Amino acid sequence: MKAPPDCPAADLLDRPLNSLRISVIDRCDLRCFYCMPEEHYTWLPQEDLLSFAEIRALVDAFVLAGVRKVRLTGGEPLLRRQLPELVALLRQQPAIEDLALTTNATHLGPLALPLRRAGLDRVTASLDSLRPERFKALVRRDTLPQVLEGIRAAATAGFASLKINTVLIRGFNDDELEDLIEFGRQVGGEVRFIEYMDVGGATQWSADAVFSKAQILARLEERLGPITPCGPQGAAPAGRFRLADGTCFGIIASVTEPFCRTCDRSRLTADGQWYLCLYAQEGADLRGRLRAGQSREELAAFIRQGWEGRTDRGAQERAADPHRGVLYQVEDLRQDPHREMHTRGG
Ligand code: SAM
Ligand code: SF4
Ligand code: SF4
């Protein structure tokens, strides 16, 4: 295989193409109120889903265009059968320096070790509450015990890092900051608090429900004493902070302090549509090009050209909108499920 070029594609704001999030399935076993609040969804046609070989072929093309980091997500990626086989296939691509997974952890218990053995480097697990009734109200399934078991299994499977993502909803779970940090400390995972975003699918979103970075820091400082920042954020979405006892945690302030200026990631849906931004209206059809027989070099040239024209700053533009509200109404989401966060990949 030809060596990938040294120079990754750069967009019009000089942001390199470095990271790719791949949604491996649009379906999910939970119904988180901030992501999938509806009763019914339109799913992607089964025949449109990329096979593992097709995902690998596209990853090879992305590598030629500069990608070095891959994150598998969904929907719920662990619902995709034989996921460790995909991990092993991607691990064989030598240019991928970091292979990670974002999961709701309901099926992580039995899969943590097989995923690690297949070559997965890092895991991020979502956990929004430690209180069973509250958890159930938020995700509309009674699976907290499996989730905790899954996270504990990941903690002992030997991953390079374990992170715990918590979406904060004001007045709902903002009283669990310390408990979640303590849980993270116990299992050796770093908690990252995420501001509730107005992404496609978040049809219950309102600005009032956002518990902001400033509020998180103020509340923790009030209860646990001084907090210090830990180094520069770079292209990472989370700013990191240290408590007086040395415990670190992160905050992803996508709403109040968008980090579009350094964003180096794009997204591939389970049916092979490529999006340059979480908020992008349109994607590019890579599945069609791949199934039409385009070579890795041709696909890479298309990807490079697409990235080089990129100006997306979706979260910044949303923040500047004085009439900010729900991004898409339910009818618009039903017309095109690619607008949904669970299809696009978080
Ligand atoms: N199902 C997996 C999970 O929940 O970890 C992976 C997909 S999920 C779409 C990826 C991430 O997006 C999760 O950490 C989730 O909390 C986050 N997310 C979903 N909707 C969100 C919203 N409205 N605001 C902020 N984060 C959101
Ligand atoms: Fe929740 Fe993730 Fe499923 Fe969305 S995709 S409903 S965030 S578990
Ligand atoms: Fe990147 Fe778009 Fe998110 Fe901004 S909103 S950080 S450009 S994906």
Coordinates of C-alpha atoms in Angstrom, one line a residue, residues 49-250:
L49 CA -25.6 0.2 5.5
L50 CA -21.9 0.0 4.7
S51 CA -20.4 -3.5 5.2
F52 CA -17.3 -3.7 7.3
A53 CA -15.2 -4.1 4.2
E54 CA -16.7 -0.9 2.8
I55 CA -16.1 1.0 6.0
R56 CA -12.4 -0.1 5.8
A57 CA -12.2 1.0 2.2
L58 CA -13.5 4.4 3.1
V59 CA -11.2 4.7 6.1
D60 CA -8.3 3.9 3.8
A61 CA -9.3 6.8 1.5
F62 CA -9.7 9.1 4.5
V63 CA -6.2 8.1 5.7
L64 CA -4.8 9.2 2.3
A65 CA -6.5 12.6 2.8
G66 CA -4.9 12.9 6.3
V67 CA -7.1 11.2 8.9
R68 CA -5.3 9.6 11.8
K69 CA -8.0 9.3 14.4
V70 CA -11.2 7.2 14.1
R71 CA -14.1 7.0 16.6
L72 CA -16.9 4.5 16.2
T73 CA -20.3 5.7 17.3
G74 CA -23.9 5.6 16.4
G75 CA -26.8 5.2 17.3
E76 CA -25.6 2.6 19.6
P77 CA -22.5 1.0 18.0
L78 CA -22.6 -2.1 20.1
L79 CA -25.9 -3.1 18.4
R80 CA -23.9 -3.6 15.3
R81 CA -23.2 -7.3 15.2
Q82 CA -19.6 -8.5 15.4
L83 CA -18.3 -5.0 16.1
P84 CA -14.9 -6.5 17.3
E85 CA -14.4 -7.7 13.7
L86 CA -14.6 -4.2 12.4
V87 CA -12.2 -3.0 15.1
A88 CA -9.7 -5.6 14.1
L89 CA -10.1 -4.6 10.4
L90 CA -9.5 -1.0 11.1
R91 CA -6.6 -1.8 13.5
Q92 CA -4.8 -3.3 10.5
Q93 CA -4.7 0.2 8.9
P94 CA -1.2 1.3 10.2
A95 CA -1.8 5.0 9.8
I96 CA -4.6 5.1 12.4
E97 CA -3.0 6.3 15.6
D98 CA -6.1 6.3 17.7
L99 CA -9.1 4.0 17.5
A100 CA -11.9 4.9 20.0
L101 CA -15.6 4.1 20.7
T102 CA -18.5 6.0 22.1
T103 CA -21.2 3.8 23.6
N104 CA -24.1 3.9 26.0
A105 CA -22.4 0.9 27.7
T106 CA -25.6 -1.3 28.0
H107 CA -23.8 -4.1 26.1
L108 CA -20.3 -3.2 27.1
G109 CA -20.0 -5.8 29.9
P110 CA -19.4 -8.8 27.6
L111 CA -17.8 -6.8 24.8
A112 CA -15.2 -4.8 26.6
L113 CA -12.5 -7.4 26.5
P114 CA -13.2 -8.7 22.9
L115 CA -13.0 -5.0 21.8
R116 CA -9.8 -4.4 23.6
R117 CA -8.3 -7.6 22.2
A118 CA -9.4 -6.6 18.7
G119 CA -7.3 -3.4 19.1
L120 CA -9.6 -0.7 20.3
D121 CA -7.6 2.0 22.1
R122 CA -10.1 4.0 24.1
V123 CA -13.7 4.0 25.3
T124 CA -16.1 6.8 26.1
A125 CA -19.2 5.6 27.9
S126 CA -22.3 7.8 28.4
L127 CA -23.7 8.0 31.9
D128 CA -26.1 10.8 32.8
S129 CA -27.2 9.8 36.3
L130 CA -26.3 7.3 39.0
R131 CA -29.8 7.3 40.4
P132 CA -31.9 4.4 39.0
E133 CA -35.2 6.2 38.8
R134 CA -33.7 9.3 37.2
F135 CA -31.7 7.3 34.8
K136 CA -34.8 5.4 33.7
A137 CA -36.7 8.7 33.3
L138 CA -33.9 10.1 31.1
V139 CA -33.2 7.1 28.8
R140 CA -36.7 5.5 29.1
R141 CA -35.1 2.1 29.7
D142 CA -34.3 0.4 33.1
T143 CA -30.7 -0.4 32.3
L144 CA -28.5 1.4 34.8
P145 CA -27.1 -1.8 36.3
Q146 CA -26.0 -3.1 32.9
V147 CA -24.5 0.3 32.1
L148 CA -22.5 0.4 35.4
E149 CA -21.4 -3.2 34.8
G150 CA -20.3 -2.3 31.3
I151 CA -18.3 0.7 32.5
R152 CA -16.6 -1.4 35.2
A153 CA -15.7 -4.1 32.6
A154 CA -14.2 -1.4 30.4
A155 CA -12.2 -0.1 33.4
T156 CA -10.4 -3.4 33.8
A157 CA -10.1 -4.4 30.1
G158 CA -6.8 -2.5 29.6
F159 CA -7.9 0.4 27.4
A160 CA -5.5 3.4 27.1
S161 CA -8.2 5.6 28.5
L162 CA -11.8 5.5 29.7
K163 CA -14.0 8.6 29.7
I164 CA -17.5 9.1 31.0
N165 CA -19.8 11.5 29.1
T166 CA -22.6 13.2 31.0
V167 CA -25.0 15.5 29.3
L168 CA -26.3 18.0 31.9
I169 CA -29.9 19.2 31.9
R170 CA -30.5 22.1 34.2
G171 CA -32.8 21.1 37.1
F172 CA -32.6 17.4 36.2
N173 CA -29.2 16.0 36.8
D174 CA -27.0 19.1 37.7
D175 CA -27.1 18.0 41.3
E176 CA -25.0 14.9 40.5
L177 CA -21.7 16.6 39.5
E178 CA -19.7 15.5 42.5
D179 CA -21.3 12.0 42.6
L180 CA -20.4 11.4 38.9
I181 CA -16.8 12.7 39.4
E182 CA -16.5 10.4 42.4
F183 CA -17.8 7.4 40.4
G184 CA -15.3 8.3 37.7
R185 CA -12.5 8.4 40.2
Q186 CA -13.5 5.0 41.6
V187 CA -13.4 3.3 38.2
G188 CA -10.4 5.2 36.9
G189 CA -12.5 7.1 34.2
E190 CA -12.5 10.8 33.6
V191 CA -15.9 12.5 33.6
R192 CA -16.7 15.0 30.9
F193 CA -19.7 17.2 31.4
I194 CA -21.4 18.1 28.1
E195 CA -23.7 21.1 27.6
Y196 CA -27.1 20.1 26.3
M197 CA -26.9 20.9 22.5
D198 CA -29.6 21.9 20.1
V199 CA -28.5 19.2 17.6
G200 CA -30.9 17.6 15.1
G201 CA -33.2 15.3 17.1
A202 CA -33.1 17.3 20.3
T203 CA -36.7 18.4 19.8
Q204 CA -37.2 19.2 23.5
W205 CA -34.2 21.6 23.6
S206 CA -34.5 25.0 25.1
A207 CA -31.8 27.5 26.1
D208 CA -33.1 27.4 29.7
A209 CA -32.3 23.7 30.0
V210 CA -28.6 24.2 29.3
F211 CA -26.4 23.9 32.4
S212 CA -23.4 25.9 31.2
K213 CA -19.7 25.5 31.7
A214 CA -19.7 28.6 33.9
Q215 CA -22.4 27.1 36.1
I216 CA -20.6 23.8 36.3
L217 CA -17.4 25.4 37.5
A218 CA -19.2 27.7 39.9
R219 CA -21.1 24.9 41.5
L220 CA -18.0 22.6 41.8
E221 CA -15.9 25.4 43.1
E222 CA -18.5 26.3 45.7
R223 CA -18.6 22.7 47.0
L224 CA -15.1 21.3 46.4
G225 CA -12.8 24.4 46.5
P226 CA -10.5 25.9 43.9
I227 CA -10.4 24.5 40.3
T228 CA -7.4 24.9 38.0
P229 CA -7.4 24.4 34.2
C230 CA -5.1 21.6 33.0
G231 CA -3.2 22.7 29.9
P232 CA -4.3 23.9 26.5
Q233 CA -7.4 22.4 24.8
G234 CA -6.0 22.1 21.3
A235 CA -8.4 20.4 18.9
A236 CA -10.0 18.4 21.7
P237 CA -13.6 19.2 22.4
A238 CA -13.2 19.1 26.2
G239 CA -11.5 21.7 28.3
R240 CA -9.9 19.9 31.2
F241 CA -9.8 21.0 34.9
R242 CA -8.3 19.8 38.1
L243 CA -9.9 19.8 41.5
A244 CA -8.0 20.5 44.7
D245 CA -7.6 16.8 45.4
G246 CA -6.0 16.3 42.0
T247 CA -9.0 14.7 40.2
C248 CA -9.4 15.8 36.6
F249 CA -12.6 16.3 34.7
G250 CA -13.6 17.8 31.4

